[in-house]
Amino acid sequence: MISTMECAADAQSLISISLMKIHNSRTQRGGIKLHKNLLVSYVLRNARQVYIKEKYAEIYRMQQYEEVMTVCNEIQELNPLDLDAEDAEDEEQAAAHARTSSAIFGCSPLDDGSKEPDPCYYRSCCMEPSPVPHCDQFTANNSSSSSSHCNKTTVLDLDTHVVTTVENGYLHQDCCCCDALQCGQGARSPARKRKVEFSCCVSDVEDVSDFTAARKRAKREDCCYSNIDYTDTSNISNLISIFGSGFSGLLSRQSDLEQICSKQVLASLGAWTRAIVAF
Amino acid sequence: MGEDTDAPPTLNHRGFLPDHNYVTEADIISTVEFNHTGELLATGDKGGRVVIFQREPESKCEPFSQGEYNVYSTFQSHEPEFDYLKSLEIEEKINKIRWLPQQNAAHFLLSTNDKTIKLWKVSERDKRPEGYNLKDEEGRIKDLSTITSLQVPVLMPMDLMVEVSPRRVFANAHTYHVNSISVNSDYQTYMSADDLRINLWHLDITDRSFNIVDIKPANMEDLTEVITAAEFHPHHCNLFVYSSSKGTLRLCDMREAALCDKHSKLFEEPEDPSARSFFSEIISSVSDVKFSHSGRYLLTRDYLTAKVWDLNMESKPLETYQVHDYLRSKLCSLYENDCIFDKFECAWNGSDSVIMTGAYNNFFRMFDRNTKRDVTLEASRESSKPRAVLKPRRVCAAGGKRRKDDISVDSLDFTKKILHTAWHPTENIIAIAATNNLYIFQDKLNSELH
């Protein structure tokens, strides 16, 4: 891993500076200096790698989160108000999750009523009633409040100036981080009331296809972002795409991970979507 | 290791306007080289000129001027050219000067710019024939009727005149920029290295050269490294070394094959993965490589360190000296202002016990390999009065404990860089090029090397 500690400039500014140097070298007296340009291209490659990895990590996190949210919403549609006395304790924990996650995501638990969530732009969690794989770890904020909360979330996309109001449930993010597949699949069987430990979730293979559909939708949502109007950083991302095809000898050590997502990420490099979750 | 300094502290190339801060770019010294006896010192500049200094012989009547260097000759070596095919201007900047060992009364040196190498003959004329029969003193033809007898012309002493004439021009052999030339110990051949190729020449043949190293990939997009410096072994005429931008050194034996792409030895230090940064490749690029006088060791310089390698150990350097490690946290700014691309040279002393290299703020550093002591000295007008002792300098890290006269890292002047230094082959005399000024320091107390 490249340590960026020593450098105040971030990867993107290094990319800009490097491209500027390459551009200026063309008009320098004495012709293009091969050695210097080669070194600049190394810096460019390093900055690009760091940038892509950061971007990928961010997108991956978003993807994971949205996948689970999608699944949660689907669960909610199936069984939004299934409450049980036995689940009172679970509901408390669920409420605790609501509080914790709203603290994290800025959502506030509101009245129930689940609607079809807008596939794009939701930032809040979804809540799973009884079939939720409860994370016993999160007992910090136990309090009694009503169950089956649904969050009403307003999302403002600064690039497209679209305001979206989303009403859905929530799921604590840590459940997202654990096996989303398991969580999702666990939620597939609403009739089964399970108290699931954090580390072990029952996986239900038959519901893979639904989950895959959810995942595909999440991916498509991500691609939506790339269609947003580019800022002037798009020039840089275009140059990076072009430059990425040159000096391919420098790219020989790219990881597979990078190759899979690089195309997608490169496309989204210019899209600085800054969605603010307001409530 | 104290140094007594002597000789004029500054020898301004142009000889005038020494007090002005404005520096003409053409005056910036780009190479410095002593000849094999140390009697002559040549400098090249960005304007394509070569200035040769000669050491005055020590005389008893003027004890203080013994061993000073004075201008011996100045000539224009290279002119700016234009490559019409590629629409590129070829700079006249002298990249390297190398002296040939002296074999007769004349001196020969090779000078090169980015594309063309030239062999110059430097000779003295201190006598001229007088008493011609057909011509008078001014060279006019005499009236034949006035000639009554024959006389033999006699050589009469005249004011010393130094004549420099180009004897060979080695052109059109390099597609890329020539960065090094090195004369072989056989005194018949020499090599010239550009970014991707090294050519072997015979000193008498200008229309042909042999390519001995070619690292150009079939597809230029696969390019990962370039040649940064090359030198022949001082004693073995079949061995030479070249350094790369990846920080590797390759020792090649010309007896093995005509094309020495395959190295005999590869000197490489594995990279420390924890020290990886955006600029790892830049700071590991070797900017200079020099064989020791003994031929047993190699001295290399990269951006932050100088390393001594043993020819018998390829896995890692024998010694590593931190030249200015305080710059490690400033690499980003140095990248922005292009200073990170500066190519510092390095030098051995005559006995291979001390190595020297330049730094910023007109500082240069010497490392004693035996005592492990090092010193930082400054080459500047203010600190170098004639015959003054150079005061050791110190750079303290930002925020560190600061002594009087210390310089903090943030106050360093990065426009004042000492890229070119040279050490007399046998004595403790060093030549330091600081932008457009040449400083020559002598160690009077320790004239004999130890």
XYZ file of C-alpha atoms in Angstrom:
729
model
C 0.000 0.000 0.000
C 1.207 3.419 -0.778
C 1.595 5.510 2.280
C 0.082 8.857 1.725
C 1.045 10.073 5.132
C 4.027 12.003 3.966
C 2.176 13.953 1.390
C -0.366 16.612 1.908
C -1.587 16.484 -1.634
C -4.146 13.884 -2.416
C -4.130 11.510 -5.307
C -6.265 13.641 -7.512
C -4.121 16.725 -7.292
C -1.072 14.611 -8.022
C -2.820 13.331 -11.099
C -3.536 16.871 -12.242
C 0.004 18.013 -11.582
C 1.460 15.032 -13.390
C -0.696 15.514 -16.431
C 0.249 19.159 -16.488
C 3.921 18.243 -16.442
C 3.496 15.821 -19.294
C 1.644 18.428 -21.258
C 4.259 21.093 -20.625
C 7.084 18.790 -21.560
C 5.886 18.794 -25.116
C 6.782 22.425 -25.553
C 10.028 22.319 -23.633
C 13.227 23.216 -25.350
C 15.347 20.266 -26.301
C 12.490 17.901 -26.954
C 10.597 15.541 -24.705
C 12.734 14.194 -21.933
C 12.039 10.508 -21.855
C 13.409 9.902 -18.378
C 11.463 12.642 -16.709
C 8.229 11.716 -18.413
C 8.684 8.103 -17.442
C 9.066 9.103 -13.808
C 6.042 11.351 -14.019
C 4.054 8.479 -15.453
C 5.007 6.376 -12.454
C 3.642 9.019 -10.129
C 0.548 9.174 -12.250
C 0.121 5.429 -12.048
C 0.594 5.393 -8.297
C -1.841 8.214 -7.751
C -4.329 6.574 -10.050
C -4.064 3.285 -8.189
C -4.654 4.917 -4.859
C -7.499 6.934 -6.249
C -9.173 3.954 -7.842
C -8.819 1.880 -4.715
C -10.344 4.596 -2.606
C -13.147 5.034 -5.058
C -13.713 1.337 -5.284
C -13.782 0.981 -1.550
C -16.352 3.714 -1.348
C -18.468 2.249 -4.091
C -18.167 -1.192 -2.598
C -19.400 0.102 0.722
C -22.269 1.847 -0.937
C -23.068 -1.211 -2.939
C -23.099 -3.465 0.066
C -25.297 -1.097 1.917
C -27.754 -0.661 -0.868
C -27.970 -4.353 -1.508
C -29.002 -4.983 2.010
C -31.357 -2.077 1.989
C -33.019 -3.358 -1.108
C -33.470 -6.736 0.443
C -34.766 -5.245 3.611
C -37.313 -3.267 1.726
C -38.486 -6.336 -0.035
C -38.874 -8.091 3.233
C -40.797 -5.215 4.555
C -43.140 -5.333 1.662
C -43.861 -8.912 2.405
C -44.448 -8.570 6.065
C -44.294 -5.042 7.253
C -46.317 -5.233 10.414
C -45.783 -8.701 11.688
C -45.336 -8.253 15.347
C -45.294 -10.779 18.059
C -45.246 -10.579 21.758
C -42.222 -12.742 21.808
C -40.503 -10.212 19.734
C -40.927 -7.446 22.194
C -37.366 -7.810 23.245
C -36.333 -8.030 19.659
C -38.245 -4.911 18.962
C -36.448 -3.143 21.677
C -33.272 -4.129 20.104
C -34.639 -3.145 16.764
C -35.483 0.215 18.190
C -32.014 0.411 19.554
C -30.784 -0.291 16.089
C -32.990 2.433 14.784
C -31.520 4.899 17.207
C -27.981 3.853 16.589
C -28.336 3.807 12.893
C -30.182 7.040 12.775
C -27.374 8.536 14.708
C -25.057 7.226 12.101
C -27.094 7.976 9.078
C -29.086 10.840 10.241
C -32.392 9.119 9.793
C -35.029 9.522 12.371
C -37.459 6.853 13.192
C -40.870 7.862 12.158
C -44.201 6.323 11.922
C -44.630 3.166 10.208
C -45.968 2.677 6.814
C -43.712 1.260 4.288
C -43.940 2.327 0.778
C -42.113 1.216 -2.225
C -38.748 2.764 -1.729
C -37.190 4.757 -4.431
C -34.452 2.531 -5.771
C -32.070 5.383 -6.092
C -30.639 7.596 -3.481
C -31.837 6.079 -0.320
C -29.395 6.444 2.398
C -31.232 5.207 5.380
C -31.488 1.724 6.646
C -34.390 -0.532 6.503
C -35.788 -2.179 9.512
C -36.653 -5.756 9.644
C -39.266 -6.787 12.098
C -39.395 -10.287 13.441
C -37.309 -12.065 10.885
C -34.498 -9.691 11.290
C -31.259 -11.440 12.143
C -30.734 -9.663 15.300
C -27.336 -8.624 16.232
C -27.060 -9.276 19.868
C -24.026 -7.178 20.069
C -25.911 -4.023 19.729
C -27.627 -3.724 22.986
C -26.112 -0.458 23.895
C -29.076 1.687 23.339
C -31.893 -0.351 24.628
C -34.995 1.587 25.022
C -38.569 0.908 24.603
C -40.190 2.413 21.702
C -42.645 1.293 19.204
C -41.732 -1.335 16.814
C -41.757 -1.539 13.109
C -40.483 1.898 12.630
C -40.165 3.226 9.223
C -37.955 6.078 8.400
C -38.949 8.908 6.284
C -35.893 10.236 4.590
C -35.410 13.176 2.339
C -32.509 12.988 -0.013
C -31.181 15.929 -1.958
C -28.870 15.196 -4.811
C -26.714 18.254 -5.327
C -25.851 17.408 -8.886
C -29.275 16.813 -10.279
C -31.114 18.848 -7.658
C -33.583 16.076 -7.202
C -35.315 15.824 -3.896
C -36.519 12.399 -3.021
C -38.525 11.419 -0.077
C -38.086 7.883 0.937
C -40.010 5.989 3.493
C -38.622 2.735 4.459
C -37.257 0.781 7.325
C -33.753 0.569 8.545
C -31.127 -1.923 9.227
C -28.090 -1.289 11.260
C -25.067 -0.892 9.148
C -23.148 -3.558 10.976
C -25.613 -6.045 9.749
C -24.785 -4.821 6.314
C -21.167 -5.482 6.946
C -21.735 -9.010 7.928
C -22.717 -11.392 5.277
C -25.327 -9.537 3.323
C -26.255 -12.705 1.647
C -27.009 -14.347 4.874
C -28.927 -11.411 6.182
C -30.914 -11.156 3.048
C -31.587 -14.781 2.874
C -32.403 -14.906 6.479
C -34.999 -12.309 5.796
C -36.471 -14.338 3.043
C -38.372 -16.470 5.440
C -40.409 -14.084 7.429
C -42.380 -16.747 9.082
C -39.416 -18.058 10.874
C -38.602 -16.117 13.934
C -34.973 -16.369 14.526
C -32.638 -14.846 16.882
C -29.471 -14.971 15.082
C -26.093 -14.293 16.462
C -24.046 -11.711 14.807
C -21.545 -14.081 13.444
C -23.812 -16.825 12.296
C -26.755 -16.440 10.065
C -28.778 -19.141 8.532
C -28.416 -19.070 4.889
C -31.172 -20.058 2.646
C -29.935 -21.050 -0.704
C -33.236 -20.998 -2.477
C -33.479 -17.294 -2.200
C -30.258 -16.570 -3.946
C -31.944 -15.491 -7.083
C -33.947 -12.824 -5.344
C -30.891 -11.584 -3.653
C -29.026 -11.523 -6.895
C -31.789 -9.473 -8.359
C -31.419 -7.101 -5.507
C -27.739 -6.939 -6.052
C -28.175 -6.280 -9.696
C -30.492 -3.485 -8.895
C -28.002 -2.046 -6.506
C -25.386 -2.138 -9.199
C -27.637 -0.456 -11.651
C -28.262 2.235 -9.146
C -24.615 2.788 -8.878
C -24.363 3.109 -12.608
C -26.976 5.790 -12.403
C -24.425 7.960 -10.765
C -22.172 7.777 -13.716
C -24.758 9.384 -15.903
C -24.780 12.494 -13.868
C -23.198 15.502 -15.462
C -19.486 15.570 -15.028
C -17.714 18.388 -13.402
C -14.435 19.611 -14.818
C -12.773 16.605 -13.267
C -14.183 14.633 -16.159
C -11.342 15.907 -18.279
C -8.963 14.326 -15.873
C -10.862 11.065 -15.790
C -10.943 10.999 -19.569
C -7.227 11.601 -19.702
C -6.713 8.892 -17.143
C -8.725 6.483 -19.272
C -6.689 7.420 -22.311
C -3.436 7.362 -20.477
C -4.319 4.091 -18.877
C -3.919 2.470 -22.240
C -0.388 3.775 -22.589
C 2.664 2.596 -20.701
C 0.832 -0.652 -20.139
C 4.098 -2.083 -18.866
C 3.509 -0.054 -15.770
C 0.148 -1.656 -15.248
C 1.338 -5.210 -15.246
C 0.899 -5.526 -11.549
C -2.704 -4.479 -11.432
C -4.844 -6.664 -9.281
C -7.805 -8.495 -10.718
C -10.023 -6.579 -8.418
C -8.934 -3.373 -9.982
C -9.439 -4.623 -13.462
C -12.973 -5.689 -12.796
C -14.069 -2.445 -11.316
C -11.703 -0.049 -12.967
C -13.845 0.523 -15.990
C -16.862 1.211 -13.922
C -14.979 3.299 -11.463
C -13.236 5.278 -14.143
C -16.603 6.164 -15.535
C -17.747 7.342 -12.170
C -14.593 9.223 -11.327
C -15.965 12.425 -12.632
C -19.281 12.083 -10.960
C -18.947 13.739 -7.617
C -22.338 12.935 -6.306
C -22.829 14.522 -3.015
C -26.106 13.381 -1.715
C -27.112 14.810 1.548
C -29.472 12.957 3.736
C -31.753 15.364 5.449
C -34.539 14.805 7.798
C 37.468 16.675 8.866
C 38.469 20.258 8.681
C 39.292 21.978 5.486
C 41.549 24.897 4.943
C 40.428 26.759 1.938
C 42.501 28.620 -0.514
C 42.152 29.953 -3.994
C 39.647 32.540 -5.070
C 36.288 31.495 -3.742
C 34.433 32.397 -6.865
C 35.417 32.184 -10.441
C 32.569 33.663 -12.328
C 32.339 32.111 -15.693
C 31.591 35.263 -17.534
C 34.078 37.379 -15.657
C 31.787 40.304 -15.177
C 28.691 41.327 -13.277
C 29.578 39.065 -10.394
C 27.448 40.900 -7.894
C 24.219 40.661 -9.752
C 21.803 38.041 -8.575
C 20.447 37.602 -12.051
C 21.839 34.482 -13.596
C 21.875 34.023 -17.312
C 20.741 30.538 -17.996
C 23.551 30.052 -20.475
C 26.055 30.538 -17.681
C 24.792 27.709 -15.557
C 27.553 25.148 -15.222
C 26.420 21.732 -16.341
C 29.533 19.608 -15.902
C 32.907 19.696 -14.131
C 35.836 17.384 -14.709
C 39.495 17.224 -13.696
C 41.945 15.686 -16.127
C 44.005 12.665 -15.166
C 46.800 14.620 -13.522
C 44.591 17.253 -11.984
C 46.505 20.001 -13.690
C 43.510 20.969 -15.788
C 39.901 21.446 -14.840
C 37.197 21.714 -17.476
C 33.693 23.048 -17.036
C 30.829 23.041 -19.488
C 27.773 25.217 -19.320
C 24.291 25.428 -20.681
C 25.389 27.828 -23.389
C 27.571 25.188 -24.972
C 30.842 26.697 -23.821
C 33.776 24.950 -22.256
C 36.132 26.739 -19.908
C 39.402 25.099 -18.987
C 41.314 26.085 -15.877
C 44.952 25.313 -15.310
C 46.682 24.995 -12.017
C 49.548 27.361 -11.564
C 52.735 25.599 -10.725
C 53.796 26.147 -7.154
C 56.402 28.808 -6.952
C 58.548 29.701 -4.023
C 58.360 33.414 -4.563
C 54.603 33.575 -4.143
C 53.783 30.956 -1.582
C 50.161 31.943 -1.284
C 49.330 31.558 -4.913
C 50.649 28.080 -5.201
C 48.302 25.724 -6.813
C 45.629 28.201 -7.845
C 43.506 27.535 -10.845
C 43.266 30.186 -13.501
C 41.454 30.315 -16.770
C 43.448 28.539 -19.411
C 41.130 28.509 -22.371
C 37.529 29.137 -23.351
C 35.800 27.917 -26.449
C 32.377 27.282 -27.862
C 31.951 23.550 -28.048
C 28.378 23.096 -29.197
C 25.818 25.325 -30.820
C 22.061 24.991 -30.728
C 20.816 22.905 -33.600
C 17.496 22.131 -35.107
C 16.354 18.691 -36.127
C 14.200 19.455 -39.117
C 12.848 15.953 -39.403
C 11.382 15.908 -35.931
C 10.946 19.642 -35.549
C 12.937 19.550 -32.372
C 15.516 21.917 -31.089
C 18.713 20.299 -29.875
C 20.098 22.024 -26.839
C 23.689 23.126 -26.824
C 24.066 22.388 -23.147
C 27.205 20.392 -22.407
C 26.080 17.272 -20.609
C 29.464 15.698 -19.979
C 33.173 16.328 -20.470
C 35.715 13.567 -20.268
C 39.461 13.986 -20.630
C 41.618 11.587 -22.522
C 44.855 10.536 -20.857
C 47.658 12.704 -22.078
C 49.917 11.035 -24.617
C 51.793 13.982 -26.030
C 52.099 17.696 -25.461
C 48.502 18.331 -26.388
C 45.440 17.597 -24.275
C 42.335 15.975 -25.633
C 38.851 16.033 -24.252
C 35.456 14.742 -25.280
C 32.442 16.954 -24.813
C 28.862 16.052 -25.560
C 25.460 17.640 -25.737
C 22.215 15.716 -26.190
C 23.117 14.341 -29.598
C 26.697 14.955 -30.692
C 30.046 14.124 -29.154
C 33.116 16.089 -30.122
C 36.802 15.468 -29.591
C 38.787 18.628 -28.948
C 42.504 19.109 -29.075
C 43.903 21.655 -26.666
C 47.440 22.671 -27.481
C 49.788 25.449 -26.571
C 51.745 27.621 -28.786
C 54.502 29.668 -27.203
C 56.914 30.004 -30.064
C 56.544 31.235 -33.531
C 58.872 31.168 -36.485
C 60.416 34.420 -37.482
C 62.681 35.299 -40.353
C 60.832 34.077 -43.393
C 62.489 34.689 -46.725
C 59.465 35.537 -48.787
C 57.238 37.171 -46.216
C 57.946 39.985 -43.877
C 56.942 40.214 -40.225
C 53.393 41.219 -41.034
C 53.030 38.453 -43.550
C 53.179 40.616 -46.645
C 55.009 39.250 -49.604
C 58.401 40.793 -49.885
C 59.601 42.473 -52.972
C 61.795 39.862 -54.576
C 64.360 42.374 -55.582
C 65.117 43.150 -51.935
C 66.013 39.589 -51.117
C 69.725 39.187 -51.229
C 70.348 36.160 -49.077
C 68.679 33.107 -47.660
C 67.976 32.778 -44.009
C 66.619 29.980 -41.950
C 63.551 30.938 -39.961
C 64.074 30.765 -36.210
C 61.535 29.901 -33.541
C 61.191 32.819 -31.217
C 59.258 32.826 -27.977
C 55.900 34.482 -27.978
C 53.068 34.997 -25.560
C 51.441 31.765 -24.696
C 48.505 31.010 -26.870
C 46.136 28.129 -26.229
C 44.578 26.736 -29.324
C 41.558 24.539 -29.280
C 40.450 22.759 -32.379
C 37.778 20.119 -33.035
C 39.423 16.936 -34.206
C 36.451 14.593 -34.443
C 32.715 14.990 -34.502
C 30.712 11.869 -33.587
C 27.218 12.608 -34.736
C 23.927 10.982 -35.677
C 24.262 7.948 -33.496
C 21.726 8.711 -30.803
C 17.983 8.965 -31.068
C 17.556 9.818 -27.421
C 19.373 12.250 -25.177
C 22.991 11.389 -24.437
C 23.559 11.383 -20.696
C 27.047 9.873 -20.314
C 30.333 9.360 -22.054
C 33.203 7.303 -20.737
C 36.690 6.747 -22.101
C 37.920 3.198 -22.003
C 41.154 2.239 -20.286
C 42.496 1.068 -23.636
C 42.647 4.736 -24.652
C 41.279 3.810 -28.045
C 37.586 3.463 -27.526
C 34.884 5.212 -25.603
C 31.182 4.759 -25.073
C 28.251 7.116 -25.188
C 24.965 6.331 -23.477
C 21.530 7.758 -24.096
C 18.233 6.867 -22.447
C 17.887 3.539 -24.174
C 21.121 2.666 -25.923
C 24.844 2.586 -25.401
C 27.230 2.902 -28.328
C 30.886 2.016 -28.522
C 33.137 4.241 -30.601
C 36.695 4.228 -31.731
C 38.271 7.591 -31.125
C 39.559 7.767 -34.681
C 36.400 6.671 -36.467
C 33.455 8.994 -36.614
C 31.174 7.432 -39.167
C 30.594 4.186 -37.339
C 29.733 3.088 -33.866
C 28.716 -0.231 -32.378
C 25.605 -0.555 -30.310
C 26.408 -2.599 -27.216
C 23.329 -2.093 -25.085
C 19.779 -1.632 -26.266
C 16.930 -1.651 -23.782
C 14.334 -0.182 -26.041
C 11.235 -2.400 -25.912
C 9.518 -3.443 -29.103
C 6.497 -1.506 -28.016
C 7.330 1.796 -26.399
C 4.237 1.469 -24.288
C 6.016 -1.314 -22.451
C 8.832 0.982 -21.412
C 9.588 0.705 -17.724
C 13.125 1.968 -17.302
C 15.807 4.056 -18.972
C 19.574 4.236 -18.744
C 20.692 7.071 -16.532
C 24.507 6.786 -16.443
C 27.279 4.560 -17.728
C 30.996 4.174 -17.101
C 33.854 1.953 -18.106
C 35.832 0.087 -15.498
C 39.062 1.999 -14.757
C 41.311 -0.974 -15.404
C 39.397 -3.702 -17.220
C 38.678 -2.528 -20.711
C 35.988 -5.148 -21.213
C 33.837 -4.171 -18.265
C 31.413 -1.341 -17.919
C 28.477 -0.495 -15.710
C 25.242 1.297 -16.406
C 22.566 2.472 -14.045
C 18.846 2.619 -14.618
C 15.929 4.707 -13.515
C 14.715 1.755 -11.477
C 17.719 1.977 -9.191
C 19.544 -1.019 -10.594
C 23.130 -1.276 -11.768
C 24.248 -3.656 -14.444
C 27.810 -4.735 -14.933
C 28.421 -5.924 -18.464
C 31.302 -7.791 -20.021
C 31.938 -7.032 -23.654
C 33.718 -10.334 -24.104
C 30.550 -12.281 -23.486
C 28.580 -11.036 -26.430
C 28.515 -8.297 -28.987
C 25.262 -7.028 -27.593
C 25.478 -6.706 -23.834
C 21.774 -6.648 -23.096
C 22.314 -9.525 -20.762
C 24.211 -8.329 -17.757
C 27.004 -10.149 -15.999
C 25.965 -8.790 -12.657
C 22.876 -7.017 -11.467
C 23.165 -4.825 -8.411
C 19.849 -4.143 -6.837
C 18.633 -3.442 -3.365
C 15.135 -4.726 -2.675
C 12.650 -1.980 -2.042
C 11.361 -1.551 1.454
C 7.607 -2.013 1.076
C 6.853 0.022 4.156
C 8.543 3.044 2.658
C 6.431 2.983 -0.448
C 5.052 6.319 -1.569
C 3.833 8.029 -4.685
C 7.395 8.998 -5.442
C 9.216 5.761 -4.720
C 10.195 5.283 -8.329
C 11.531 8.793 -8.681
C 13.711 8.767 -5.612
C 15.143 5.375 -6.421
C 16.305 6.424 -9.872
C 20.099 6.479 -9.963
C 21.407 9.812 -11.190
C 25.135 9.038 -11.254
C 27.445 6.043 -11.045
C 31.208 6.130 -10.550
C 33.767 3.401 -10.243
C 36.234 3.824 -7.434
C 39.813 4.456 -8.481
C 40.662 0.948 -7.394
C 37.905 -0.461 -9.556
C 36.598 -2.506 -6.678
C 33.637 -0.364 -5.685
C 30.814 1.537 -7.265
C 29.382 4.781 -5.990
C 25.811 5.629 -6.910
C 23.605 8.576 -6.142
C 19.867 8.621 -6.041
C 17.721 11.464 -4.866
C 18.156 11.037 -1.137
C 21.118 8.745 -0.676
C 24.577 7.848 -1.874
C 25.517 4.184 -1.896
C 28.781 2.329 -2.138
C 28.557 -1.085 -3.744
C 31.089 -3.864 -3.751
C 31.456 -5.409 -7.172
C 31.415 -8.785 -5.510
C 28.099 -8.288 -3.759
C 25.028 -7.785 -5.855
C 22.329 -8.160 -3.276
C 22.721 -4.885 -1.477
C 25.063 -1.938 -1.157
C 28.030 -2.057 1.147
C 27.284 1.350 2.596
C 24.374 3.747 2.381
C 24.753 7.398 3.224
C 21.772 9.658 3.813
C 22.507 12.880 2.030
C 19.414 14.856 2.920
C 16.846 12.550 4.412
C 14.987 15.534 5.841
C 13.576 15.998 2.372
C 11.647 12.737 2.579
C 8.640 14.466 4.035
C 8.785 17.172 1.412
C 8.730 15.039 -1.677
C 5.352 16.322 -2.703
C 6.467 19.946 -2.868
C 9.695 18.919 -4.515
C 7.668 17.105 -7.112
C 5.569 20.154 -7.770
C 8.538 22.431 -8.276
C 10.422 19.810 -10.262
C 13.320 19.647 -7.836
C 12.718 15.947 -7.349
C 14.047 15.428 -10.867
C 17.410 17.033 -10.092
C 20.295 14.768 -10.961
C 23.046 14.987 -8.414
C 26.486 13.684 -9.214
C 28.895 12.051 -6.836
C 32.658 11.737 -6.583
C 35.381 9.681 -4.969
C 38.539 11.124 -3.558
C 41.831 9.820 -4.861
C 42.234 7.129 -2.229
C 38.564 6.035 -2.295
C 38.222 6.796 1.387
C 35.872 9.759 1.087
C 32.853 10.308 -1.105
C 31.294 13.634 -1.945
C 28.020 14.773 -3.357
C 25.967 17.933 -3.602
C 22.682 19.011 -2.073
C 20.471 22.106 -1.908
C 21.127 25.553 -0.515
C 24.595 25.330 -2.043
C 25.466 22.656 0.455
C 27.645 19.737 -0.385
C 28.422 16.751 1.747
C 31.412 14.533 2.303
C 31.337 11.135 3.919
C 34.447 9.470 5.247
C 34.022 5.778 4.723
C 36.569 4.796 7.325
C 35.726 7.047 10.233
C 32.032 7.185 9.325
C 32.140 10.903 9.903
C 30.402 13.264 7.569
C 30.383 16.985 7.052
C 28.114 19.483 5.347
C 29.775 22.488 3.791
C 28.470 25.461 1.928
C 29.734 26.976 -1.272
C 28.781 30.606 -1.197
C 30.391 33.983 -1.504
C 29.457 35.009 1.995
C 30.914 32.006 3.706
C 34.034 31.619 1.600
C 36.548 34.382 1.841
C 39.910 33.535 0.364
C 41.905 31.332 2.655
C 39.049 31.110 5.131
C 38.233 27.830 6.724
C 34.898 26.439 5.671
C 32.554 26.144 8.542
C 30.547 22.959 8.787
C 26.843 23.516 8.400
C 23.902 21.688 9.793
C 20.355 21.267 8.684
C 17.901 20.645 11.428
C 14.582 19.020 10.852
C 11.553 21.183 11.169
C 10.648 21.501 14.789
C 13.841 19.931 15.952
C 16.235 21.405 18.415
C 17.999 24.176 16.660
C 21.495 25.343 17.344
C 22.915 28.658 16.355
C 23.763 28.874 12.663
C 21.648 25.866 11.886
C 19.401 26.047 8.910
C 15.922 24.680 9.140
C 14.586 22.551 6.363
C 12.000 25.133 5.463
C 14.607 27.821 4.888
C 16.562 25.834 2.365
C 16.895 27.493 -0.986
C 16.029 24.862 -3.546
C 17.113 27.024 -6.439
C 20.686 26.821 -5.199
C 21.630 23.281 -5.957
C 25.015 21.680 -6.296
C 24.608 19.040 -8.935
C 28.163 18.834 -10.223
C 31.246 18.233 -8.163
C 34.692 16.909 -8.936
C 37.628 15.755 -6.857
C 41.241 16.083 -7.880
C 42.609 12.630 -8.765
C 45.413 12.709 -6.229
C 45.114 15.709 -3.928
C 42.491 17.131 -1.643
C 41.244 19.725 -4.058
C 37.591 19.845 -4.979
C 35.670 21.760 -7.590
C 32.081 22.656 -6.822
C 29.697 24.061 -9.394
C 27.029 26.208 -7.807
C 24.702 27.364 -10.546
C 26.892 29.764 -12.506
C 29.803 29.883 -10.095
C 32.712 27.543 -9.709
C 34.276 27.097 -6.309
C 37.608 25.436 -5.829
C 38.584 24.379 -2.358
C 41.901 23.011 -1.248
C 42.852 21.274 1.917
C 46.216 22.803 2.663
C 46.769 21.042 5.932
C 46.172 17.620 4.498
C 47.543 17.878 1.016
C 48.485 14.260 0.964
C 45.569 11.939 0.832
C 45.124 9.573 3.708
